[in-house]
Amino acid sequence: MPTIFAKIIRGEIPADIVYQDDLVTAFRDIHPMAPTHILIVPNKVIPTVNDLTADDEQIAGRMFIVAKILAEQEGIAESGYRLIVNCNEHGGQEVFHLHMHLLGGRPLGRMLGERSKVSE
Ligand code: 5GP
């Protein structure tokens, strides 16, 4: 079963694509949690961070470089932003096609909100 993101990358379902190259595609999140909320996704299906291998080093690196370029394009490089990669259940991952969230355009608060103690 292709993931929803694989369909977006192939142009089979619409999305606001802001960047695409041979390794990654970036598009705006359908439910933005900040003025800038972009997903940076490998073109190749890698379900989670756990599935990355040494062969994926270039892809993983490209995701960071594209995040940096898009932060500049969005005008949030100086004010700041957050990059998030959720993994599996405790990470809150919903779509099992690796993706990096680029969030910015407003103060984002503490990293984990209220329940941020190690024991919770
Ligand atoms: P996760 O929780 O897996 O880290 O994040 C998945 C993200 O994908 C969510 O922020 C969700 O809003 C976004 N998303 C889910 N389906 C679609 C879609 O069809 N189009 C777009 N643009 N974003 C989606």
Coordinates of C-alpha atoms and ligand atoms in Angstrom, one line a residue:
M1 CA 0.0 0.0 0.0
P2 CA 1.6 3.4 -1.0
T3 CA 1.5 5.9 1.7
I4 CA -0.4 9.2 1.3
F5 CA 3.0 10.9 1.1
A6 CA 4.1 8.6 -1.7
K7 CA 1.0 9.6 -3.6
I8 CA 1.7 13.3 -3.1
I9 CA 5.3 12.8 -4.3
R10 CA 4.1 11.1 -7.5
G11 CA 1.5 13.9 -8.0
E12 CA -1.4 11.5 -7.6
I13 CA -3.1 13.6 -5.0
P14 CA -2.8 17.4 -4.6
A15 CA -0.5 19.2 -2.1
D16 CA 1.2 22.5 -1.9
I17 CA 4.6 21.4 -2.9
V18 CA 7.3 24.0 -2.1
Y19 CA 10.4 22.0 -3.1
Q20 CA 11.3 18.8 -5.0
D21 CA 14.6 17.2 -6.1
D22 CA 15.9 13.8 -6.9
L23 CA 15.9 12.8 -3.2
V24 CA 13.3 14.7 -1.3
T25 CA 9.9 16.5 -1.6
A26 CA 8.6 19.2 0.7
F27 CA 5.0 20.3 1.0
R28 CA 2.8 22.3 3.4
D29 CA 1.1 20.3 6.2
I30 CA -2.6 20.0 5.6
H31 CA -3.3 20.9 9.3
P32 CA -0.6 23.6 10.0
M33 CA 0.3 24.0 13.6
A34 CA 2.3 27.3 13.0
P35 CA 2.4 29.9 10.2
T36 CA 5.1 27.8 8.5
H37 CA 4.5 24.1 8.8
I38 CA 6.2 22.2 6.0
L39 CA 6.9 18.4 5.7
I40 CA 10.2 17.3 4.2
V41 CA 9.9 13.8 2.9
P42 CA 12.3 11.3 1.2
N43 CA 11.0 10.4 -2.3
K44 CA 11.9 6.8 -1.4
V45 CA 9.6 5.2 1.2
I46 CA 11.4 4.8 4.5
P47 CA 8.7 4.1 7.1
T48 CA 10.5 5.5 10.3
V49 CA 13.8 6.7 11.5
N50 CA 14.4 3.1 12.7
D51 CA 14.4 2.0 9.1
L52 CA 17.3 4.3 8.0
T53 CA 20.4 2.6 6.9
A54 CA 23.9 3.8 6.1
D55 CA 22.9 3.9 2.5
D56 CA 20.3 6.6 3.4
E57 CA 23.0 9.0 4.7
Q58 CA 22.6 11.3 1.6
I59 CA 18.8 11.4 2.0
A60 CA 19.0 12.2 5.7
G61 CA 21.5 14.9 5.1
R62 CA 19.5 16.4 2.2
M63 CA 16.4 16.6 4.5
F64 CA 18.4 19.0 6.8
I65 CA 19.8 21.0 4.0
V66 CA 16.3 21.5 2.5
A67 CA 14.9 22.4 5.9
K68 CA 17.6 25.1 6.1
I69 CA 16.9 26.4 2.6
L70 CA 13.1 26.5 3.2
A71 CA 13.5 28.3 6.5
E72 CA 15.4 31.0 4.7
Q73 CA 12.8 31.1 1.9
E74 CA 10.0 31.3 4.5
G75 CA 11.8 34.2 6.3
I76 CA 12.1 32.3 9.6
A77 CA 15.8 31.5 9.7
E78 CA 16.7 34.4 11.9
S79 CA 13.6 34.3 14.2
G80 CA 14.0 30.6 14.6
Y81 CA 12.2 27.4 14.0
R82 CA 11.9 23.8 15.1
L83 CA 12.6 20.5 13.2
I84 CA 10.7 17.5 14.4
V85 CA 10.8 13.9 13.4
N86 CA 8.3 11.7 15.2
C87 CA 8.9 7.9 15.4
N88 CA 6.4 5.2 16.2
E89 CA 3.7 5.3 18.9
H90 CA 5.4 7.2 21.7
G91 CA 6.8 9.7 19.2
G92 CA 3.2 10.3 17.9
Q93 CA 4.0 9.3 14.3
E94 CA 0.8 9.0 12.2
V95 CA 2.1 8.7 8.7
F96 CA 4.6 5.8 8.2
H97 CA 6.7 7.5 5.6
L98 CA 9.7 9.3 7.2
H99 CA 9.2 13.1 7.3
M100 CA 10.7 16.1 9.0
H101 CA 8.3 18.8 10.2
L102 CA 9.6 22.4 9.7
L103 CA 7.7 24.7 12.1
G104 CA 8.1 28.4 12.6
G105 CA 6.6 31.9 12.3
R106 CA 5.6 32.2 15.9
P107 CA 7.2 31.4 19.3
L108 CA 6.8 27.6 19.7
G109 CA 7.1 27.3 23.4
R110 CA 8.9 24.6 25.3
M111 CA 9.8 21.5 23.5
L112 CA 7.3 19.1 25.1
G113 CA 4.8 21.5 26.7
E114 CA 3.7 20.9 30.3
R115 CA 4.4 17.2 30.7
S116 CA 8.1 17.5 30.1
K117 CA 9.6 15.8 33.2
V118 CA 11.6 12.7 32.5
S119 CA 9.4 10.6 34.8
E120 CA 6.1 11.5 33.1
Ligands
5GP1 P1 3.3 12.7 12.1 O1 2.3 12.8 13.2 O2 3.2 11.4 11.4 O3 4.6 13.1 12.5 O4 2.8 13.8 11.1 C1 2.0 13.6 10.0 C2 1.6 14.9 9.4 O5 1.1 14.7 8.1 C3 0.5 15.6 10.2 O6 1.0 16.9 10.7 C4 -0.7 15.7 9.3 O7 -1.4 17.0 9.4 C5 0.0 15.6 7.9 N1 -0.8 15.1 6.8 C6 -1.5 13.9 6.9 N2 -2.2 13.7 5.8 C7 -1.8 14.7 4.9 C8 -2.1 15.0 3.6 O8 -2.9 14.3 2.9 N3 -1.6 16.1 3.0 C9 -0.7 16.9 3.8 N4 -0.2 18.0 3.1 N5 -0.4 16.7 5.0 C10 -0.9 15.6 5.6

